[in-house]
């Protein structure tokens, strides 16, 4: 599609909300307005596309939202969009509004929906990676990851106070359904004793050994960060596995699940900047005639890859960082 063919675009957020999504919406709306495009906001992601909740957005509609968590367009995980009937209805609504292209802000589920839709219909999509999990290929970081890690580190700092005062062993679970990025960065940033992620095999005996060794060396408390998606059932699963160890049991093991706290709150400066760059970049990609790609930031350079690659290629935490985390915890 040529630049001259794009006159009206729609923007929406879908899947789990992530801090910085509002900054991305703002960047899309303002960059489009600057280029004399009409912008429409779709409420609740693919759900709103199916039900026709599509409204015109002006430059001023995105004033004063940069600092707000969540998403002003709201979000949903749509089951109906997985069906051909749902996608047909969505297409009809986009056509009724003369939408020429869409900007989809979200994670792998959002990109999968966009990829399937773009194979069936002639409306191009640009994906903007927004998820706290940081598990999207084609970008070093996703919108919301930095804020989520900062929130998790702040929580672990507080837990350490209690762990220290009571000589306790804490298993702290952070989000990441299939991804250990939040866990790894939180562990490094909070100086945790150990980190357990889905991407690396866990040897329970090694973990017990580390905890016993720490105790023998006079370390009176330990904090272990566990990714939600860990194969042994998150922090509760790991805690149950070491229950029988008398020495460690004397440290009164406790489980804390930080949960959705990590999804909310005002975005960090890094997330605001990343979201602004990716939102701005997404509209420029459309104007350059790009279709069905995901925008990303790699080595501080704006880049893009196909939506297909973004969802099918895996992105896992660098082994070097995993190794470093355990070296720094000795
Ligand atoms: O994908 C982001 C994420 O926060 C995951 O880390 C988590 O497993 C999931 O969403 C939770 O989703 P929901 O809020 O729908 O339960």
Coordinates of C-alpha atoms in Angstrom, one line a residue, residues 44 46 68 76 117 126 129 135 156 162 181 187 189 195 199 202 260 264 267 277:
X44 CA -11.0 -3.4 24.4
X46 CA -10.3 -7.3 19.2
X68 CA -0.9 6.8 33.6
X76 CA -9.2 -7.8 26.6
X117 CA -6.3 -11.5 10.2
X126 CA 1.7 -3.0 12.4
X129 CA 5.3 -4.9 21.4
X135 CA 9.1 -12.3 25.4
X156 CA 11.8 -7.7 47.0
X162 CA 11.6 -9.1 56.9
X181 CA 13.0 -12.2 31.9
X187 CA 17.0 -11.3 40.8
X189 CA 18.7 -6.0 40.5
X195 CA 16.7 -17.4 40.4
X199 CA 14.2 -21.5 30.2
X202 CA 16.4 -26.5 37.7
X260 CA -0.7 -8.1 39.2
X264 CA 0.0 -1.5 37.1
X267 CA 5.6 3.8 33.6
X277 CA 9.6 5.7 19.9

